[in-house]
Amino acid sequence: MKSYYGRQLVHAKANKVPENIISSAAFIGNVCQRCGQNVHGKLPNDHFYCRACLALGRVSSLDVLLSFPEPNHFDGNDILSWNGQLTQQQKVVSDELLETLSRQREHLVWAVTGAGKTEMLFPVIHQALSQQYRIAIVSPRVDVILELTPRLQQAFSQTDKVVLHGAQTEEYRYTPLVLATTHQMLRFKSAFDLLIVDEVDSFPYAGDQMLAHAVKNARKINSAVIYLSATPTKTLQQQVKRQSLTTSYLPLRFHQHLLPVLKTAIVGPWRKKLPLKFLRQIKQFSQTKRRFLIFVPKVSDLVSVYQNIKKDFPDMFGDHVYAGDPKRQEKVQNMRDQMIQYLVTTTILERGVTFPGIDVLILGADEKIFSENALVQIAGRVGRNKDRPTGLVKAYIQHTNFKVMAAQRQIRQMNKRGRRLGGRV
Amino acid sequence: MGCLGCGRQQTNNQLCHDCYRWQQKGKKLLNHTALYQYNDAMRQFMQQYKFNGDYDLRVIFNCVLSQKINILNADIIVPIPVSDHTMVTRGFNQTTGLIEGIQYEQLLKVSAGQKSHQSQFNRKIRMMRKQPFMLIEQVSLEGKEILLVDDVYTTGNTLYHAADLLYECGAKNVKSISLSR
């Protein structure tokens, strides 16, 4: 029974519906009632199924959806076991979030990379838990969720929580706190009193109707939603302008230092031969033992760049990683654990990850895959640590490029505002 | 190199132990043809097509499988049926999906009370399973060459049971084909 609380589960019409569980139509007017889309695959005998949300298990015209209204069966005796301090600016945002919860509104936190977004959430999560609310923290990116999980585990060590994503092995349990990818919200219905969407501007959430529907469907009618982003999309910014969304703006990092600026170097065709400037930089890293990331535009660039560096610097241990890498999580963990000095990566590590004290090099930053916001995010991987609040971010480009300049301008603008709050280099 | 009876990959050209066992039991070998090995990629395909029910994926192997079936030149093509329960949950027969466009005759059906899917059982249980099928109606297959079609061949259990029924109807010879093995 508990496993149905606030859920929306697919069930074959041919099978018996459990007692007291509400069964509703899977399609109304051809629209899938789980994901709100109208994209069908055909089945024999005039039946059909929804292609849009197929990855979460098929919804077909042979099915019904089962649910049970969220009863909020929690004790509310949750303890915040985090004893860090919020900076003054973080405190302002955190208070605005508490207000968001009590007013049940939608709110955007626009905070630079490394502003300490997670910590600012702790008070509002704690408040919600103590009101026996059910809370979901979701992100379009699984890496973000995997990085958030241990931090929330530390902060709410007594609170039962479940982590849900496509590759998870943990079985679903009824818990007050749910950490999940946004896709998983398709399996909930009017379940959450507080829903937090981290990295709301990132792929695949941005511009995806189905995921927007999922979030809308998973929250209660009277509930609060908090969106987090360092680089909000145009659509979100418009909503802010139209005042349909309230905003907290935090242009300064938690350690009160400004964002590292994005530097550029013009190089030749680096795919043919790694540029001398680039190799000189690597040489410096190998001497200073500095840890670093190298971003490349394509998966096909990974191996050749990695092999070339390895050839020139055989004593330096590194690795390469991409989205479909079977050992992806293991390699990223090795980098986190300082087992390796560097990682050659695609844009998958552009956000949501922290490797203390690293520098970043971007090969082919002028290529299409690196959007303005992606470059700002990548630059944001640097200087996240109190002990080393600065660092090098260098973009190797073949031509001067508007997009790279726009990213530089965006960083400069945030630093300008950050300086007003007392930020220093 | 492969088994003479079922095409299983092995280092010699003799019967594999499964086929040897069928022969010992007095069965006439099916001379099975399989298009692909059941490797991880095929397992993923089956997972997506059959168990996640993405019927659109039936077209992927439709062409190669149809060509092979045409080459084998049988009188009657008989697909392995799915149970009524599968029909109202999965909504399709994965085998007839794969050979869409080919003229076949649905001579068999799954006997009532046979609900469970083969794939949830291990080899030993599968080998011991009793006849799961029955004829939809009595037909004479006197002198006919029959080709049975299934999606995956694992122990041969399913196909040999189906073949038994067809031989009882007087079939001259029953061969079989599957997408993978």
JSON list of N, CA and C in Angstrom, two decimals, chain A residues 21-82:
[
{"chain": "A", "resi": 21, "resn": "ILE", "atom": "N", "xyz": [-6.86, 1.06, -4.15]},
{"chain": "A", "resi": 21, "resn": "ILE", "atom": "CA", "xyz": [-6.00, 1.84, -5.03]},
{"chain": "A", "resi": 21, "resn": "ILE", "atom": "C", "xyz": [-6.86, 2.43, -6.16]},
{"chain": "A", "resi": 22, "resn": "ILE", "atom": "N", "xyz": [-6.58, 3.67, -6.48]},
{"chain": "A", "resi": 22, "resn": "ILE", "atom": "CA", "xyz": [-7.36, 4.34, -7.52]},
{"chain": "A", "resi": 22, "resn": "ILE", "atom": "C", "xyz": [-6.78, 4.03, -8.89]},
{"chain": "A", "resi": 23, "resn": "SER", "atom": "N", "xyz": [-7.66, 3.62, -9.78]},
{"chain": "A", "resi": 23, "resn": "SER", "atom": "CA", "xyz": [-7.22, 3.31, -11.13]},
{"chain": "A", "resi": 23, "resn": "SER", "atom": "C", "xyz": [-7.80, 4.33, -12.09]},
{"chain": "A", "resi": 24, "resn": "SER", "atom": "N", "xyz": [-6.96, 4.90, -12.94]},
{"chain": "A", "resi": 24, "resn": "SER", "atom": "CA", "xyz": [-7.46, 5.90, -13.89]},
{"chain": "A", "resi": 24, "resn": "SER", "atom": "C", "xyz": [-6.96, 5.59, -15.29]},
{"chain": "A", "resi": 25, "resn": "ALA", "atom": "N", "xyz": [-7.62, 6.18, -16.27]},
{"chain": "A", "resi": 25, "resn": "ALA", "atom": "CA", "xyz": [-7.30, 5.88, -17.67]},
{"chain": "A", "resi": 25, "resn": "ALA", "atom": "C", "xyz": [-5.87, 6.30, -17.99]},
{"chain": "A", "resi": 26, "resn": "ALA", "atom": "N", "xyz": [-5.21, 5.49, -18.83]},
{"chain": "A", "resi": 26, "resn": "ALA", "atom": "CA", "xyz": [-3.84, 5.79, -19.22]},
{"chain": "A", "resi": 26, "resn": "ALA", "atom": "C", "xyz": [-3.80, 6.83, -20.34]},
{"chain": "A", "resi": 27, "resn": "PHE", "atom": "N", "xyz": [-4.86, 6.86, -21.15]},
{"chain": "A", "resi": 27, "resn": "PHE", "atom": "CA", "xyz": [-4.93, 7.84, -22.23]},
{"chain": "A", "resi": 27, "resn": "PHE", "atom": "C", "xyz": [-6.28, 8.53, -22.20]},
{"chain": "A", "resi": 28, "resn": "ILE", "atom": "N", "xyz": [-6.29, 9.83, -22.31]},
{"chain": "A", "resi": 28, "resn": "ILE", "atom": "CA", "xyz": [-7.55, 10.56, -22.49]},
{"chain": "A", "resi": 28, "resn": "ILE", "atom": "C", "xyz": [-7.39, 11.38, -23.76]},
{"chain": "A", "resi": 29, "resn": "GLY", "atom": "N", "xyz": [-8.28, 11.15, -24.71]},
{"chain": "A", "resi": 29, "resn": "GLY", "atom": "CA", "xyz": [-8.17, 11.84, -26.00]},
{"chain": "A", "resi": 29, "resn": "GLY", "atom": "C", "xyz": [-6.79, 11.64, -26.61]},
{"chain": "A", "resi": 30, "resn": "ASN", "atom": "N", "xyz": [-6.29, 10.43, -26.56]},
{"chain": "A", "resi": 30, "resn": "ASN", "atom": "CA", "xyz": [-4.99, 10.06, -27.15]},
{"chain": "A", "resi": 30, "resn": "ASN", "atom": "C", "xyz": [-3.77, 10.63, -26.42]},
{"chain": "A", "resi": 31, "resn": "VAL", "atom": "N", "xyz": [-3.98, 11.45, -25.40]},
{"chain": "A", "resi": 31, "resn": "VAL", "atom": "CA", "xyz": [-2.84, 12.03, -24.68]},
{"chain": "A", "resi": 31, "resn": "VAL", "atom": "C", "xyz": [-2.47, 11.12, -23.52]},
{"chain": "A", "resi": 32, "resn": "CYS", "atom": "N", "xyz": [-1.20, 10.77, -23.44]},
{"chain": "A", "resi": 32, "resn": "CYS", "atom": "CA", "xyz": [-0.71, 9.91, -22.37]},
{"chain": "A", "resi": 32, "resn": "CYS", "atom": "C", "xyz": [-0.87, 10.65, -21.04]},
{"chain": "A", "resi": 33, "resn": "GLN", "atom": "N", "xyz": [-1.55, 10.01, -20.10]},
{"chain": "A", "resi": 33, "resn": "GLN", "atom": "CA", "xyz": [-1.83, 10.68, -18.84]},
{"chain": "A", "resi": 33, "resn": "GLN", "atom": "C", "xyz": [-0.64, 10.65, -17.88]},
{"chain": "A", "resi": 34, "resn": "ARG", "atom": "N", "xyz": [0.40, 9.93, -18.25]},
{"chain": "A", "resi": 34, "resn": "ARG", "atom": "CA", "xyz": [1.59, 9.97, -17.41]},
{"chain": "A", "resi": 34, "resn": "ARG", "atom": "C", "xyz": [2.50, 11.12, -17.82]},
{"chain": "A", "resi": 35, "resn": "CYS", "atom": "N", "xyz": [2.69, 11.30, -19.14]},
{"chain": "A", "resi": 35, "resn": "CYS", "atom": "CA", "xyz": [3.68, 12.29, -19.56]},
{"chain": "A", "resi": 35, "resn": "CYS", "atom": "C", "xyz": [3.08, 13.46, -20.33]},
{"chain": "A", "resi": 36, "resn": "GLY", "atom": "N", "xyz": [1.78, 13.40, -20.64]},
{"chain": "A", "resi": 36, "resn": "GLY", "atom": "CA", "xyz": [1.13, 14.54, -21.29]},
{"chain": "A", "resi": 36, "resn": "GLY", "atom": "C", "xyz": [1.45, 14.69, -22.77]},
{"chain": "A", "resi": 37, "resn": "GLN", "atom": "N", "xyz": [2.09, 13.69, -23.35]},
{"chain": "A", "resi": 37, "resn": "GLN", "atom": "CA", "xyz": [2.46, 13.80, -24.76]},
{"chain": "A", "resi": 37, "resn": "GLN", "atom": "C", "xyz": [1.52, 12.96, -25.63]},
{"chain": "A", "resi": 38, "resn": "ASN", "atom": "N", "xyz": [1.61, 13.19, -26.92]},
{"chain": "A", "resi": 38, "resn": "ASN", "atom": "CA", "xyz": [0.75, 12.50, -27.86]},
{"chain": "A", "resi": 38, "resn": "ASN", "atom": "C", "xyz": [1.61, 11.93, -28.99]},
{"chain": "A", "resi": 39, "resn": "VAL", "atom": "N", "xyz": [2.48, 11.01, -28.63]},
{"chain": "A", "resi": 39, "resn": "VAL", "atom": "CA", "xyz": [3.36, 10.36, -29.61]},
{"chain": "A", "resi": 39, "resn": "VAL", "atom": "C", "xyz": [3.16, 8.86, -29.48]},
{"chain": "A", "resi": 40, "resn": "HIS", "atom": "N", "xyz": [2.59, 8.26, -30.51]},
{"chain": "A", "resi": 40, "resn": "HIS", "atom": "CA", "xyz": [2.20, 6.87, -30.33]},
{"chain": "A", "resi": 40, "resn": "HIS", "atom": "C", "xyz": [3.02, 5.89, -31.16]},
{"chain": "A", "resi": 41, "resn": "GLY", "atom": "N", "xyz": [3.16, 4.70, -30.63]},
{"chain": "A", "resi": 41, "resn": "GLY", "atom": "CA", "xyz": [3.61, 3.57, -31.40]},
{"chain": "A", "resi": 41, "resn": "GLY", "atom": "C", "xyz": [2.40, 2.64, -31.53]},
{"chain": "A", "resi": 42, "resn": "LYS", "atom": "N", "xyz": [2.29, 1.98, -32.66]},
{"chain": "A", "resi": 42, "resn": "LYS", "atom": "CA", "xyz": [1.10, 1.13, -32.89]},
{"chain": "A", "resi": 42, "resn": "LYS", "atom": "C", "xyz": [1.31, -0.27, -32.36]},
{"chain": "A", "resi": 43, "resn": "LEU", "atom": "N", "xyz": [0.22, -0.84, -31.85]},
{"chain": "A", "resi": 43, "resn": "LEU", "atom": "CA", "xyz": [0.20, -2.25, -31.47]},
{"chain": "A", "resi": 43, "resn": "LEU", "atom": "C", "xyz": [-0.88, -2.93, -32.31]},
{"chain": "A", "resi": 44, "resn": "PRO", "atom": "N", "xyz": [-0.84, -4.27, -32.40]},
{"chain": "A", "resi": 44, "resn": "PRO", "atom": "CA", "xyz": [-1.90, -4.96, -33.13]},
{"chain": "A", "resi": 44, "resn": "PRO", "atom": "C", "xyz": [-3.27, -4.68, -32.48]},
{"chain": "A", "resi": 45, "resn": "ASN", "atom": "N", "xyz": [-4.33, -4.94, -33.19]},
{"chain": "A", "resi": 45, "resn": "ASN", "atom": "CA", "xyz": [-5.72, -4.81, -32.71]},
{"chain": "A", "resi": 45, "resn": "ASN", "atom": "C", "xyz": [-6.05, -3.39, -32.26]},
{"chain": "A", "resi": 46, "resn": "ASP", "atom": "N", "xyz": [-5.55, -2.41, -32.98]},
{"chain": "A", "resi": 46, "resn": "ASP", "atom": "CA", "xyz": [-5.88, -1.00, -32.72]},
{"chain": "A", "resi": 46, "resn": "ASP", "atom": "C", "xyz": [-5.43, -0.48, -31.36]},
{"chain": "A", "resi": 47, "resn": "HIS", "atom": "N", "xyz": [-4.57, -1.22, -30.71]},
{"chain": "A", "resi": 47, "resn": "HIS", "atom": "CA", "xyz": [-4.01, -0.70, -29.48]},
{"chain": "A", "resi": 47, "resn": "HIS", "atom": "C", "xyz": [-2.77, 0.14, -29.81]},
{"chain": "A", "resi": 48, "resn": "PHE", "atom": "N", "xyz": [-2.31, 0.91, -28.84]},
{"chain": "A", "resi": 48, "resn": "PHE", "atom": "CA", "xyz": [-1.14, 1.74, -29.08]},
{"chain": "A", "resi": 48, "resn": "PHE", "atom": "C", "xyz": [-0.42, 2.00, -27.77]},
{"chain": "A", "resi": 49, "resn": "TYR", "atom": "N", "xyz": [0.78, 2.54, -27.86]},
{"chain": "A", "resi": 49, "resn": "TYR", "atom": "CA", "xyz": [1.54, 2.85, -26.65]},
{"chain": "A", "resi": 49, "resn": "TYR", "atom": "C", "xyz": [2.23, 4.19, -26.82]},
{"chain": "A", "resi": 50, "resn": "CYS", "atom": "N", "xyz": [2.62, 4.77, -25.68]},
{"chain": "A", "resi": 50, "resn": "CYS", "atom": "CA", "xyz": [3.23, 6.10, -25.70]},
{"chain": "A", "resi": 50, "resn": "CYS", "atom": "C", "xyz": [4.73, 5.96, -25.94]},
{"chain": "A", "resi": 51, "resn": "ARG", "atom": "N", "xyz": [5.22, 6.59, -26.97]},
{"chain": "A", "resi": 51, "resn": "ARG", "atom": "CA", "xyz": [6.65, 6.52, -27.27]},
{"chain": "A", "resi": 51, "resn": "ARG", "atom": "C", "xyz": [7.44, 7.52, -26.42]},
{"chain": "A", "resi": 52, "resn": "ALA", "atom": "N", "xyz": [6.78, 8.60, -26.00]},
{"chain": "A", "resi": 52, "resn": "ALA", "atom": "CA", "xyz": [7.51, 9.69, -25.34]},
{"chain": "A", "resi": 52, "resn": "ALA", "atom": "C", "xyz": [8.11, 9.25, -24.01]},
{"chain": "A", "resi": 53, "resn": "CYS", "atom": "N", "xyz": [7.35, 8.51, -23.21]},
{"chain": "A", "resi": 53, "resn": "CYS", "atom": "CA", "xyz": [7.87, 8.12, -21.89]},
{"chain": "A", "resi": 53, "resn": "CYS", "atom": "C", "xyz": [8.18, 6.63, -21.82]},
{"chain": "A", "resi": 54, "resn": "LEU", "atom": "N", "xyz": [8.44, 6.04, -22.98]},
{"chain": "A", "resi": 54, "resn": "LEU", "atom": "CA", "xyz": [8.69, 4.60, -23.05]},
{"chain": "A", "resi": 54, "resn": "LEU", "atom": "C", "xyz": [9.85, 4.15, -22.16]},
{"chain": "A", "resi": 55, "resn": "ALA", "atom": "N", "xyz": [10.85, 5.01, -22.03]},
{"chain": "A", "resi": 55, "resn": "ALA", "atom": "CA", "xyz": [12.05, 4.63, -21.27]},
{"chain": "A", "resi": 55, "resn": "ALA", "atom": "C", "xyz": [11.74, 4.33, -19.81]},
{"chain": "A", "resi": 56, "resn": "LEU", "atom": "N", "xyz": [10.61, 4.82, -19.31]},
{"chain": "A", "resi": 56, "resn": "LEU", "atom": "CA", "xyz": [10.26, 4.55, -17.92]},
{"chain": "A", "resi": 56, "resn": "LEU", "atom": "C", "xyz": [9.30, 3.38, -17.79]},
{"chain": "A", "resi": 57, "resn": "GLY", "atom": "N", "xyz": [9.23, 2.55, -18.79]},
{"chain": "A", "resi": 57, "resn": "GLY", "atom": "CA", "xyz": [8.28, 1.44, -18.81]},
{"chain": "A", "resi": 57, "resn": "GLY", "atom": "C", "xyz": [7.07, 1.86, -19.62]},
{"chain": "A", "resi": 58, "resn": "ARG", "atom": "N", "xyz": [6.57, 0.94, -20.43]},
{"chain": "A", "resi": 58, "resn": "ARG", "atom": "CA", "xyz": [5.56, 1.31, -21.42]},
{"chain": "A", "resi": 58, "resn": "ARG", "atom": "C", "xyz": [4.20, 1.62, -20.81]},
{"chain": "A", "resi": 59, "resn": "VAL", "atom": "N", "xyz": [3.58, 2.70, -21.27]},
{"chain": "A", "resi": 59, "resn": "VAL", "atom": "CA", "xyz": [2.17, 2.96, -21.00]},
{"chain": "A", "resi": 59, "resn": "VAL", "atom": "C", "xyz": [1.44, 2.67, -22.31]},
{"chain": "A", "resi": 60, "resn": "SER", "atom": "N", "xyz": [0.46, 1.74, -22.28]},
{"chain": "A", "resi": 60, "resn": "SER", "atom": "CA", "xyz": [-0.26, 1.45, -23.51]},
{"chain": "A", "resi": 60, "resn": "SER", "atom": "C", "xyz": [-1.75, 1.50, -23.25]},
{"chain": "A", "resi": 61, "resn": "SER", "atom": "N", "xyz": [-2.52, 1.43, -24.32]},
{"chain": "A", "resi": 61, "resn": "SER", "atom": "CA", "xyz": [-3.97, 1.44, -24.19]},
{"chain": "A", "resi": 61, "resn": "SER", "atom": "C", "xyz": [-4.47, 0.14, -23.55]},
{"chain": "A", "resi": 62, "resn": "LEU", "atom": "N", "xyz": [-3.55, -0.78, -23.26]},
{"chain": "A", "resi": 62, "resn": "LEU", "atom": "CA", "xyz": [-3.92, -2.00, -22.54]},
{"chain": "A", "resi": 62, "resn": "LEU", "atom": "C", "xyz": [-3.76, -1.81, -21.03]},
{"chain": "A", "resi": 63, "resn": "ASP", "atom": "N", "xyz": [-3.32, -0.59, -20.65]},
{"chain": "A", "resi": 63, "resn": "ASP", "atom": "CA", "xyz": [-2.98, -0.35, -19.24]},
{"chain": "A", "resi": 63, "resn": "ASP", "atom": "C", "xyz": [-3.92, 0.67, -18.59]},
{"chain": "A", "resi": 64, "resn": "VAL", "atom": "N", "xyz": [-3.84, 0.71, -17.29]},
{"chain": "A", "resi": 64, "resn": "VAL", "atom": "CA", "xyz": [-4.41, 1.82, -16.51]},
{"chain": "A", "resi": 64, "resn": "VAL", "atom": "C", "xyz": [-3.29, 2.37, -15.63]},
{"chain": "A", "resi": 65, "resn": "LEU", "atom": "N", "xyz": [-3.52, 3.54, -15.05]},
{"chain": "A", "resi": 65, "resn": "LEU", "atom": "CA", "xyz": [-2.54, 4.10, -14.12]},
{"chain": "A", "resi": 65, "resn": "LEU", "atom": "C", "xyz": [-3.10, 3.96, -12.71]},
{"chain": "A", "resi": 66, "resn": "LEU", "atom": "N", "xyz": [-2.26, 3.50, -11.80]},
{"chain": "A", "resi": 66, "resn": "LEU", "atom": "CA", "xyz": [-2.69, 3.33, -10.41]},
{"chain": "A", "resi": 66, "resn": "LEU", "atom": "C", "xyz": [-2.05, 4.39, -9.54]},
{"chain": "A", "resi": 67, "resn": "SER", "atom": "N", "xyz": [-2.83, 4.90, -8.60]},
{"chain": "A", "resi": 67, "resn": "SER", "atom": "CA", "xyz": [-2.27, 5.88, -7.68]},
{"chain": "A", "resi": 67, "resn": "SER", "atom": "C", "xyz": [-3.03, 5.84, -6.36]},
{"chain": "A", "resi": 68, "resn": "PHE", "atom": "N", "xyz": [-2.43, 6.51, -5.39]},
{"chain": "A", "resi": 68, "resn": "PHE", "atom": "CA", "xyz": [-3.08, 6.67, -4.10]},
{"chain": "A", "resi": 68, "resn": "PHE", "atom": "C", "xyz": [-2.66, 8.03, -3.56]},
{"chain": "A", "resi": 69, "resn": "PRO", "atom": "N", "xyz": [-3.63, 8.88, -3.14]},
{"chain": "A", "resi": 69, "resn": "PRO", "atom": "CA", "xyz": [-3.28, 10.24, -2.73]},
{"chain": "A", "resi": 69, "resn": "PRO", "atom": "C", "xyz": [-2.24, 10.26, -1.62]},
{"chain": "A", "resi": 70, "resn": "GLU", "atom": "N", "xyz": [-1.29, 11.15, -1.76]},
{"chain": "A", "resi": 70, "resn": "GLU", "atom": "CA", "xyz": [-0.19, 11.26, -0.78]},
{"chain": "A", "resi": 70, "resn": "GLU", "atom": "C", "xyz": [-0.73, 11.59, 0.61]},
{"chain": "A", "resi": 71, "resn": "PRO", "atom": "N", "xyz": [-0.52, 10.71, 1.59]},
{"chain": "A", "resi": 71, "resn": "PRO", "atom": "CA", "xyz": [-1.05, 10.97, 2.93]},
{"chain": "A", "resi": 71, "resn": "PRO", "atom": "C", "xyz": [-0.05, 11.65, 3.88]},
{"chain": "A", "resi": 72, "resn": "ASN", "atom": "N", "xyz": [1.19, 11.85, 3.44]},
{"chain": "A", "resi": 72, "resn": "ASN", "atom": "CA", "xyz": [2.23, 12.46, 4.29]},
{"chain": "A", "resi": 72, "resn": "ASN", "atom": "C", "xyz": [2.38, 11.73, 5.63]},
{"chain": "A", "resi": 73, "resn": "HIS", "atom": "N", "xyz": [2.56, 10.45, 5.56]},
{"chain": "A", "resi": 73, "resn": "HIS", "atom": "CA", "xyz": [2.76, 9.65, 6.78]},
{"chain": "A", "resi": 73, "resn": "HIS", "atom": "C", "xyz": [4.21, 9.72, 7.25]},
{"chain": "A", "resi": 74, "resn": "PHE", "atom": "N", "xyz": [4.59, 10.86, 7.76]},
{"chain": "A", "resi": 74, "resn": "PHE", "atom": "CA", "xyz": [5.96, 10.99, 8.28]},
{"chain": "A", "resi": 74, "resn": "PHE", "atom": "C", "xyz": [5.89, 11.52, 9.69]},
{"chain": "A", "resi": 75, "resn": "ASP", "atom": "N", "xyz": [6.96, 11.29, 10.46]},
{"chain": "A", "resi": 75, "resn": "ASP", "atom": "CA", "xyz": [6.87, 11.73, 11.86]},
{"chain": "A", "resi": 75, "resn": "ASP", "atom": "C", "xyz": [7.30, 13.19, 12.05]},
{"chain": "A", "resi": 76, "resn": "GLY", "atom": "N", "xyz": [8.07, 13.73, 11.11]},
{"chain": "A", "resi": 76, "resn": "GLY", "atom": "CA", "xyz": [8.45, 15.14, 11.21]},
{"chain": "A", "resi": 76, "resn": "GLY", "atom": "C", "xyz": [9.51, 15.43, 12.26]},
{"chain": "A", "resi": 77, "resn": "ASN", "atom": "N", "xyz": [10.13, 14.37, 12.81]},
{"chain": "A", "resi": 77, "resn": "ASN", "atom": "CA", "xyz": [11.16, 14.58, 13.83]},
{"chain": "A", "resi": 77, "resn": "ASN", "atom": "C", "xyz": [12.55, 14.61, 13.22]},
{"chain": "A", "resi": 78, "resn": "ASP", "atom": "N", "xyz": [12.67, 15.29, 12.09]},
{"chain": "A", "resi": 78, "resn": "ASP", "atom": "CA", "xyz": [13.95, 15.24, 11.40]},
{"chain": "A", "resi": 78, "resn": "ASP", "atom": "C", "xyz": [14.92, 16.27, 11.96]},
{"chain": "A", "resi": 79, "resn": "ILE", "atom": "N", "xyz": [16.19, 15.87, 11.99]},
{"chain": "A", "resi": 79, "resn": "ILE", "atom": "CA", "xyz": [17.22, 16.73, 12.56]},
{"chain": "A", "resi": 79, "resn": "ILE", "atom": "C", "xyz": [18.17, 17.17, 11.46]},
{"chain": "A", "resi": 80, "resn": "LEU", "atom": "N", "xyz": [18.51, 18.46, 11.47]},
{"chain": "A", "resi": 80, "resn": "LEU", "atom": "CA", "xyz": [19.51, 18.94, 10.53]},
{"chain": "A", "resi": 80, "resn": "LEU", "atom": "C", "xyz": [20.88, 18.74, 11.17]},
{"chain": "A", "resi": 81, "resn": "SER", "atom": "N", "xyz": [21.61, 17.75, 10.67]},
{"chain": "A", "resi": 81, "resn": "SER", "atom": "CA", "xyz": [22.89, 17.41, 11.29]},
{"chain": "A", "resi": 81, "resn": "SER", "atom": "C", "xyz": [24.04, 18.12, 10.60]},
{"chain": "A", "resi": 82, "resn": "TRP", "atom": "N", "xyz": [23.76, 19.26, 10.04]},
{"chain": "A", "resi": 82, "resn": "TRP", "atom": "CA", "xyz": [24.81, 20.08, 9.41]},
{"chain": "A", "resi": 82, "resn": "TRP", "atom": "C", "xyz": [25.08, 21.25, 10.33]}
]
